[in-house]
Coordinates of N, CA and C in Angstrom, one line a residue:
M9 N 0.8 -1.2 0.0 CA 0.0 0.0 0.0 C 0.9 1.2 0.0
R10 N 0.7 2.1 -0.9 CA 1.5 3.3 -1.1 C 1.1 4.4 -0.1
F11 N -0.2 4.6 0.1 CA -0.7 5.6 1.1 C -2.1 5.2 1.4
G12 N -2.7 5.8 2.4 CA -4.0 5.4 2.8 C -4.9 6.6 3.0
K13 N -6.2 6.4 3.0 CA -7.2 7.4 3.3 C -8.0 6.9 4.5
F14 N -8.3 7.8 5.4 CA -9.0 7.4 6.6 C -10.2 8.2 6.8
F15 N -11.3 7.5 7.2 CA -12.6 8.1 7.4 C -12.9 7.9 8.9
L16 N -13.5 8.9 9.5 CA -14.1 8.7 10.9 C -15.6 8.5 10.7
V17 N -16.0 7.4 11.1 CA -17.4 7.0 10.9 C -18.1 6.7 12.3
E18 N -19.3 7.3 12.4 CA -20.1 7.1 13.6 C -21.2 6.1 13.3
I19 N -21.4 5.1 14.1 CA -22.4 4.1 14.0 C -23.6 4.5 14.9
V20 N -24.8 4.8 14.3 CA -25.9 5.2 15.0 C -26.9 4.0 15.1
Q21 N -27.4 3.8 16.3 CA -28.3 2.7 16.5 C -29.7 3.3 16.6
M22 N -30.7 2.7 15.9 CA -32.1 3.1 15.9 C -32.9 1.9 16.3
R23 N -33.8 2.2 17.3 CA -34.6 1.1 17.9 C -36.1 1.4 17.6
G24 N -36.8 0.4 17.2 CA -38.2 0.5 17.1 C -38.8 -0.6 18.1
E25 N -40.1 -0.8 18.0 CA -40.7 -1.8 18.9 C -40.2 -3.2 18.7
E26 N -40.0 -3.6 17.4 CA -39.6 -4.9 17.2 C -38.3 -5.0 16.3
L27 N -37.7 -3.8 16.1 CA -36.6 -3.8 15.1 C -35.5 -2.9 15.7
V28 N -34.3 -3.4 15.4 CA -33.1 -2.6 15.7 C -32.3 -2.4 14.4
A29 N -31.9 -1.2 14.1 CA -31.2 -0.9 12.8 C -29.9 -0.1 13.2
H30 N -28.9 -0.2 12.4 CA -27.7 0.6 12.5 C -27.5 1.4 11.2
A31 N -27.0 2.6 11.4 CA -26.7 3.4 10.2 C -25.3 4.0 10.4
A32 N -24.5 4.1 9.4 CA -23.2 4.6 9.5 C -23.2 6.1 8.9
Q33 N -22.6 7.0 9.7 CA -22.5 8.4 9.2 C -21.1 8.8 9.2
V34 N -20.6 9.3 8.1 CA -19.3 9.8 8.0 C -19.1 11.1 8.7
V35 N -18.3 11.1 9.7 CA -18.1 12.3 10.5 C -16.9 13.2 9.9
S36 N -15.9 12.5 9.4 CA -14.8 13.2 8.8 C -14.2 12.3 7.7
A37 N -13.9 13.0 6.6 CA -13.4 12.2 5.5 C -12.2 13.0 4.8
P38 N -11.3 12.3 4.1 CA -10.3 13.1 3.4 C -10.9 13.9 2.3
P39 N -10.2 15.0 1.9 CA -10.7 15.9 0.9 C -10.9 15.1 -0.4
R40 N -12.0 15.5 -1.2 CA -12.2 14.8 -2.4 C -11.1 15.0 -3.4
R41 N -10.5 16.2 -3.4 CA -9.3 16.5 -4.2 C -8.1 16.0 -3.4
T42 N -7.5 14.9 -3.7 CA -6.4 14.4 -2.9 C -5.2 15.1 -3.1
S43 N -4.3 15.0 -2.1 CA -3.0 15.7 -2.3 C -2.0 14.8 -2.9
S44 N -2.4 13.6 -3.3 CA -1.4 12.7 -3.9 C -2.2 11.7 -4.7
G45 N -1.5 10.8 -5.4 CA -2.2 9.7 -6.1 C -1.7 9.6 -7.5
S46 N -2.2 8.5 -8.2 CA -1.7 8.2 -9.5 C -2.4 9.1 -10.6
S47 N -3.4 9.9 -10.2 CA -4.0 10.7 -11.2 C -3.3 12.0 -11.4
S48 N -2.1 12.2 -10.9 CA -1.3 13.4 -11.1 C -0.9 13.5 -12.6
P49 N -1.0 14.8 -13.1 CA -0.6 15.0 -14.5 C 0.8 14.6 -14.7
A50 N 1.1 14.3 -15.9 CA 2.5 13.9 -16.3 C 3.5 15.0 -15.9
G51 N 4.6 14.6 -15.3 CA 5.6 15.6 -14.9 C 5.4 16.2 -13.6
Q52 N 4.3 15.8 -12.9 CA 4.0 16.4 -11.6 C 4.3 15.4 -10.5
A53 N 5.0 15.8 -9.4 CA 5.3 14.9 -8.3 C 4.0 14.5 -7.7
D54 N 4.1 13.4 -6.9 CA 3.0 13.0 -6.0 C 3.6 12.5 -4.7
E55 N 2.7 12.4 -3.7 CA 3.2 12.1 -2.4 C 3.9 10.7 -2.3
A56 N 3.4 9.7 -2.9 CA 4.0 8.4 -2.8 C 5.4 8.3 -3.5
A57 N 5.5 8.9 -4.7 CA 6.7 8.9 -5.4 C 7.7 9.8 -4.6
F58 N 7.3 10.9 -4.1 CA 8.2 11.8 -3.4 C 8.8 11.1 -2.1
L59 N 7.9 10.5 -1.4 CA 8.3 9.8 -0.2 C 9.2 8.6 -0.5
A60 N 8.9 7.9 -1.6 CA 9.8 6.8 -2.0 C 11.2 7.2 -2.4
G61 N 11.3 8.4 -2.8 CA 12.6 9.0 -3.2 C 13.5 9.4 -2.1
I62 N 13.0 9.3 -0.8 CA 13.8 9.8 0.3 C 14.4 8.5 1.0
A63 N 15.7 8.5 1.0 CA 16.5 7.4 1.5 C 16.5 7.3 3.0
D64 N 16.6 8.4 3.7 CA 16.7 8.5 5.2 C 15.3 8.2 5.8
H65 N 15.2 7.1 6.5 CA 13.9 6.7 7.1 C 13.3 7.7 8.1
S66 N 14.1 8.3 8.9 CA 13.5 9.2 9.9 C 13.1 10.5 9.3
Y67 N 13.8 10.9 8.2 CA 13.4 12.1 7.5 C 12.1 11.9 6.7
R68 N 12.1 10.7 6.1 CA 10.9 10.3 5.3 C 9.6 10.3 6.3
D69 N 9.8 9.7 7.4 CA 8.7 9.6 8.4 C 8.3 11.0 8.8
A70 N 9.3 11.9 9.0 CA 8.9 13.2 9.5 C 8.2 14.0 8.4
I71 N 8.6 13.8 7.1 CA 7.9 14.5 6.0 C 6.5 13.9 5.9
N72 N 6.3 12.6 6.1 CA 5.0 12.0 6.0 C 4.1 12.5 7.1
D73 N 4.7 12.7 8.3 CA 3.9 13.2 9.5 C 3.5 14.7 9.2
V74 N 4.4 15.5 8.6 CA 4.0 16.9 8.3 C 2.9 16.9 7.3
I75 N 3.0 16.1 6.3 CA 1.9 16.1 5.2 C 0.6 15.7 5.9
A76 N 0.6 14.6 6.7 CA -0.6 14.1 7.4 C -1.1 15.2 8.3
G77 N -0.3 15.8 9.1 CA -0.7 16.9 10.0 C -1.3 18.0 9.3
C78 N -0.7 18.5 8.2 CA -1.3 19.6 7.4 C -2.6 19.2 6.8
T79 N -2.7 18.0 6.3 CA -4.0 17.6 5.7 C -5.1 17.6 6.7
A80 N -4.7 17.1 7.9 CA -5.7 17.0 9.0 C -6.2 18.4 9.4
L81 N -5.3 19.4 9.3 CA -5.6 20.8 9.7 C -6.4 21.5 8.6
G82 N -6.5 20.9 7.4 CA -7.2 21.5 6.3 C -6.3 22.3 5.4
V83 N -5.0 22.2 5.6 CA -4.0 22.9 4.7 C -3.9 22.1 3.4
E84 N -4.0 22.8 2.3 CA -3.8 22.1 1.0 C -2.4 21.8 0.7
V85 N -2.1 20.6 0.2 CA -0.8 20.2 -0.2 C -0.9 20.1 -1.7
K86 N -0.2 21.1 -2.3 CA -0.2 21.2 -3.8 C 1.1 20.7 -4.4
W87 N 0.9 19.6 -5.1 CA 2.1 18.9 -5.7 C 2.5 19.6 -7.1
R88 N 3.8 19.8 -7.2 CA 4.3 20.5 -8.4 C 5.3 19.5 -9.1
S89 N 6.0 20.0 -10.1 CA 7.0 19.1 -10.7 C 8.1 18.7 -9.8
Q90 N 8.5 19.6 -8.9 CA 9.5 19.3 -7.9 C 9.0 19.5 -6.5
G91 N 8.4 18.5 -5.9 CA 7.9 18.6 -4.5 C 6.5 19.2 -4.4
A92 N 6.3 19.9 -3.3 CA 4.9 20.4 -3.0 C 5.0 21.6 -2.2
S93 N 3.9 22.4 -2.2 CA 3.8 23.5 -1.3 C 2.6 23.3 -0.4
F94 N 2.6 23.9 0.8 CA 1.5 23.8 1.7 C 0.8 25.2 1.7
R95 N -0.5 25.2 1.4 CA -1.2 26.4 1.2 C -2.5 26.5 2.0
I96 N -2.7 27.8 2.4 CA -3.9 28.1 3.2 C -4.8 29.1 2.5
T97 N -6.1 28.9 2.7 CA -7.0 29.9 2.1 C -7.1 31.1 2.9
T98 N -7.3 32.2 2.3 CA -7.4 33.5 3.0 C -8.6 34.3 2.5
P99 N -9.1 35.2 3.3 CA -10.4 35.8 2.8 C -10.1 36.9 1.7
D100 N -8.9 37.4 1.6 CA -8.7 38.5 0.6 C -7.8 38.1 -0.6
R101 N -7.8 36.8 -0.9 CA -7.1 36.3 -2.1 C -7.8 35.1 -2.7
R102 N -7.9 35.0 -4.0 CA -8.5 33.8 -4.6 C -7.6 32.6 -4.5
Q103 N -6.3 32.9 -4.8 CA -5.3 31.8 -4.7 C -4.8 31.6 -3.3
P104 N -4.7 30.4 -2.8 CA -4.2 30.2 -1.4 C -2.8 30.7 -1.2
L105 N -2.5 31.0 0.0 CA -1.1 31.5 0.4 C -0.2 30.3 0.8
S106 N 0.9 30.3 0.2 CA 1.9 29.2 0.5 C 2.6 29.5 1.8
I107 N 2.6 28.5 2.7 CA 3.2 28.7 4.0 C 4.4 27.7 4.3
G108 N 4.7 26.9 3.2 CA 5.8 25.9 3.3 C 6.0 25.2 2.0
W109 N 7.1 24.6 1.9 CA 7.5 23.8 0.7 C 8.3 22.6 1.1
I110 N 8.1 21.5 0.4 CA 9.0 20.3 0.5 C 9.6 20.1 -0.8
L111 N 10.9 19.9 -0.9 CA 11.6 19.7 -2.2 C 12.5 18.5 -2.1
P112 N 12.8 17.9 -3.2 CA 13.8 16.8 -3.2 C 15.2 17.4 -2.8
D113 N 16.0 16.6 -2.2 CA 17.3 17.1 -1.7 C 18.2 17.7 -2.8
D114 N 17.9 17.5 -4.0 CA 18.8 18.0 -5.1 C 18.1 19.2 -5.8
S115 N 17.0 19.8 -5.1 CA 16.3 20.8 -5.7 C 16.2 22.0 -4.8
H116 N 15.9 23.2 -5.3 CA 15.6 24.4 -4.5 C 14.7 25.3 -5.3
W117 N 14.1 26.3 -4.5 CA 13.3 27.3 -5.1 C 13.4 28.5 -4.2
Q118 N 13.8 29.6 -4.8 CA 13.9 30.9 -4.0 C 14.7 30.8 -2.7
G119 N 15.6 29.9 -2.6 CA 16.4 29.6 -1.4 C 15.8 28.5 -0.6
A120 N 14.6 28.1 -0.9 CA 13.9 27.0 -0.1 C 14.5 25.7 -0.5
R121 N 14.9 24.9 0.5 CA 15.4 23.5 0.2 C 14.8 22.6 1.2
F122 N 14.9 21.3 0.9 CA 14.4 20.2 1.8 C 13.0 20.6 2.3
A123 N 12.8 20.7 3.6 CA 11.5 21.2 4.2 C 11.7 22.6 4.6
T124 N 11.0 23.5 4.0 CA 11.1 24.9 4.3 C 9.7 25.5 4.7
F125 N 9.6 26.2 5.8 CA 8.4 26.7 6.2 C 8.5 28.2 6.5
G126 N 7.5 28.9 6.1 CA 7.5 30.4 6.2 C 6.6 31.0 5.1
V127 N 6.9 32.1 4.6 CA 6.1 32.8 3.6 C 6.9 33.7 2.7
D128 N 6.4 33.9 1.5 CA 7.0 34.9 0.6 C 6.4 36.2 1.0
P129 N 7.2 37.2 1.4 CA 6.6 38.5 1.8 C 5.8 39.2 0.7
W130 N 6.2 39.0 -0.5 CA 5.4 39.7 -1.6 C 4.0 39.1 -1.6
S131 N 3.8 37.8 -1.5 CA 2.5 37.1 -1.5 C 1.7 37.6 -0.2
L132 N 2.4 37.7 0.9 CA 1.8 38.1 2.1 C 1.3 39.5 2.0
S133 N 2.0 40.4 1.3 CA 1.5 41.8 1.1 C 0.2 41.8 0.4
K134 N -0.1 40.8 -0.4 CA -1.4 40.7 -1.1 C -2.5 40.1 -0.2
T135 N -2.2 39.8 1.0 CA -3.1 39.1 2.0 C -3.1 39.8 3.3
P136 N -3.4 41.1 3.4 CA -3.2 41.8 4.6 C -4.1 41.3 5.8
S137 N -5.2 40.6 5.5 CA -6.0 40.1 6.6 C -5.3 39.1 7.5
V138 N -4.3 38.4 7.0 CA -3.6 37.4 7.8 C -2.2 37.7 8.2
K139 N -1.8 39.0 7.9 CA -0.4 39.4 8.2 C 0.0 39.1 9.6
G140 N -0.8 39.5 10.6 CA -0.4 39.3 12.0 C -0.3 37.9 12.3
A141 N -1.2 37.0 11.9 CA -1.2 35.6 12.2 C 0.1 35.0 11.5
V142 N 0.4 35.4 10.3 CA 1.5 34.8 9.6 C 2.8 35.3 10.3
E143 N 2.9 36.5 10.8 CA 4.1 37.0 11.5 C 4.3 36.1 12.8
H144 N 3.2 35.8 13.5 CA 3.3 35.0 14.7 C 3.8 33.6 14.3
Y145 N 3.3 33.1 13.1 CA 3.7 31.8 12.6 C 5.3 31.8 12.3
T146 N 5.7 32.8 11.6 CA 7.2 32.8 11.3 C 8.0 33.0 12.6
N147 N 7.5 33.7 13.6 CA 8.2 33.9 14.9 C 8.3 32.5 15.6
R148 N 7.2 31.8 15.5 CA 7.2 30.4 16.2 C 8.2 29.5 15.4
L149 N 8.2 29.6 14.1 CA 9.2 28.7 13.4 C 10.6 29.1 13.7
A150 N 10.9 30.4 13.9 CA 12.3 30.8 14.2 C 12.7 30.2 15.6
A151 N 11.8 30.0 16.5 CA 12.1 29.5 17.8 C 12.3 28.0 17.9
I152 N 12.0 27.3 16.8 CA 12.2 25.8 16.8 C 13.7 25.5 16.6
A153 N 14.1 24.5 17.4 CA 15.5 24.1 17.4 C 15.8 23.5 16.0
G154 N 16.9 24.0 15.4 CA 17.3 23.5 14.1 C 16.8 24.3 12.9
A155 N 16.0 25.4 13.2 CA 15.5 26.3 12.1 C 16.7 27.0 11.5
K156 N 16.9 26.9 10.2 CA 17.9 27.7 9.5 C 17.3 28.7 8.6
P157 N 17.5 30.0 8.9 CA 16.9 31.0 8.1 C 17.3 30.9 6.6
V158 N 16.3 31.1 5.7 CA 16.6 31.0 4.3 C 17.3 32.3 3.8
A159 N 18.3 32.1 3.1 CA 19.1 33.2 2.6 C 18.5 33.7 1.3
S160 N 17.3 34.3 1.4 CA 16.7 34.9 0.2 C 15.6 35.8 0.7
K161 N 14.8 36.2 -0.3 CA 13.7 37.2 0.1 C 12.6 36.5 0.9
L162 N 12.6 35.2 1.0 CA 11.6 34.5 1.8 C 11.7 34.7 3.3
D163 N 10.6 34.9 4.0 CA 10.7 34.9 5.4 C 10.4 33.5 5.9
A164 N 11.4 32.7 5.8 CA 11.2 31.2 6.0 C 12.4 30.6 6.6
F165 N 12.2 29.3 7.1 CA 13.3 28.5 7.7 C 13.3 27.1 7.2
T166 N 14.5 26.7 6.9 CA 14.7 25.3 6.4 C 15.0 24.3 7.5
F167 N 14.5 23.2 7.3 CA 14.7 22.0 8.2 C 15.2 20.9 7.3
G168 N 16.5 20.5 7.5 CA 17.1 19.5 6.6 C 16.9 18.1 7.2
I169 N 17.6 17.2 6.5 CA 17.5 15.8 6.8 C 17.9 15.5 8.3
D170 N 18.8 16.3 8.8 CA 19.2 16.1 10.2 C 18.4 16.8 11.2
T171 N 17.6 17.8 10.9 CA 16.8 18.6 11.9 C 15.3 18.3 11.8
L172 N 14.8 18.0 10.7 CA 13.3 17.8 10.6 C 12.8 16.7 11.5
P173 N 13.5 15.6 11.6 CA 12.9 14.5 12.5 C 12.6 15.0 13.9
N174 N 13.4 15.9 14.5 CA 13.2 16.4 15.8 C 12.3 17.6 15.9
A175 N 12.1 18.2 14.7 CA 11.3 19.5 14.7 C 9.9 19.4 14.1
H176 N 9.6 18.2 13.5 CA 8.3 18.2 12.7 C 7.1 18.4 13.6
A177 N 7.1 17.9 14.8 CA 5.9 18.1 15.6 C 5.7 19.6 16.0
A178 N 6.8 20.3 16.2 CA 6.7 21.7 16.5 C 6.3 22.5 15.3
I179 N 6.7 22.1 14.1 CA 6.3 22.7 12.9 C 4.8 22.6 12.7
V180 N 4.3 21.3 12.8 CA 2.8 21.1 12.7 C 2.0 21.9 13.7
A181 N 2.6 22.0 14.9 CA 1.9 22.8 16.0 C 1.9 24.3 15.6
A182 N 3.0 24.8 15.0 CA 3.0 26.2 14.5 C 2.0 26.4 13.4
I183 N 1.9 25.4 12.5 CA 0.9 25.5 11.4 C -0.5 25.5 12.0
G184 N -0.7 24.6 13.0 CA -2.0 24.5 13.7 C -2.4 25.8 14.3
N185 N -1.5 26.5 15.0 CA -1.7 27.8 15.6 C -2.1 28.8 14.5
L186 N -1.4 28.8 13.4 CA -1.7 29.7 12.3 C -3.1 29.5 11.8
V187 N -3.5 28.2 11.5 CA -4.8 27.9 11.1 C -5.9 28.4 12.1
R188 N -5.6 28.2 13.4 CA -6.6 28.6 14.4 C -6.7 30.1 14.4
E189 N -5.6 30.8 14.4 CA -5.6 32.3 14.4 C -6.3 32.9 13.2
I190 N -6.1 32.3 12.1 CA -6.8 32.8 10.9 C -8.3 32.5 11.0
G191 N -8.6 31.4 11.5 CA -10.1 31.0 11.7 C -10.7 31.9 12.7
E192 N -10.0 32.3 13.8 CA -10.6 33.2 14.8 C -10.7 34.6 14.2
A193 N -9.8 35.0 13.4 CA -9.9 36.3 12.8 C -11.0 36.4 11.9
N194 N -11.2 35.4 11.1 CA -12.3 35.3 10.1 C -13.7 35.3 10.9
T195 N -13.7 34.6 12.0 CA -15.0 34.6 12.8 C -15.3 35.9 13.3
V196 N -14.3 36.7 13.8 CA -14.6 38.0 14.3 C -15.0 39.0 13.2
V197 N -14.4 38.9 12.0 CA -14.7 39.7 10.9 C -16.1 39.4 10.3
N198 N -16.5 38.1 10.2 CA -17.8 37.8 9.6 C -18.8 37.8 10.6

């Protein structure tokens, strides 16, 4: 099995005078548009192939945990020709805002390498409603042991093969806080 999909199902029991019936209700399901799979267009990476290309077991497990954590938080994992970006929806932009990237060890983009989390300041300038939450997010990332600032225009931090296995839980927690803060801000505005 290359990857799995998990559903949370609630079994409801209904009783009548002479009859007992059970019904299954899906409480939580994976998104219809999957973040991986064999339906990827030609030349585009997918989760299974990306993970299979990682030789270091602990780094592969950490990447897998980050992908699963982000998916559970409702963060979109957008696969490209070289790796993927993690994207969140914002109220003032049609296109989601990228908050992280995973790339093969022989690839880079704008200074991002391996597992890089943060934001492109130019993109953030087009999303003023989430600026405060994203700044909190990048400050949390900076405080994680092993965070290496990206030497480019990105406000981001790289976690390599040697640092991601110990940092992935804190990264997912920082992303969770970002999602929560954006959700709270949207609730107040709406």
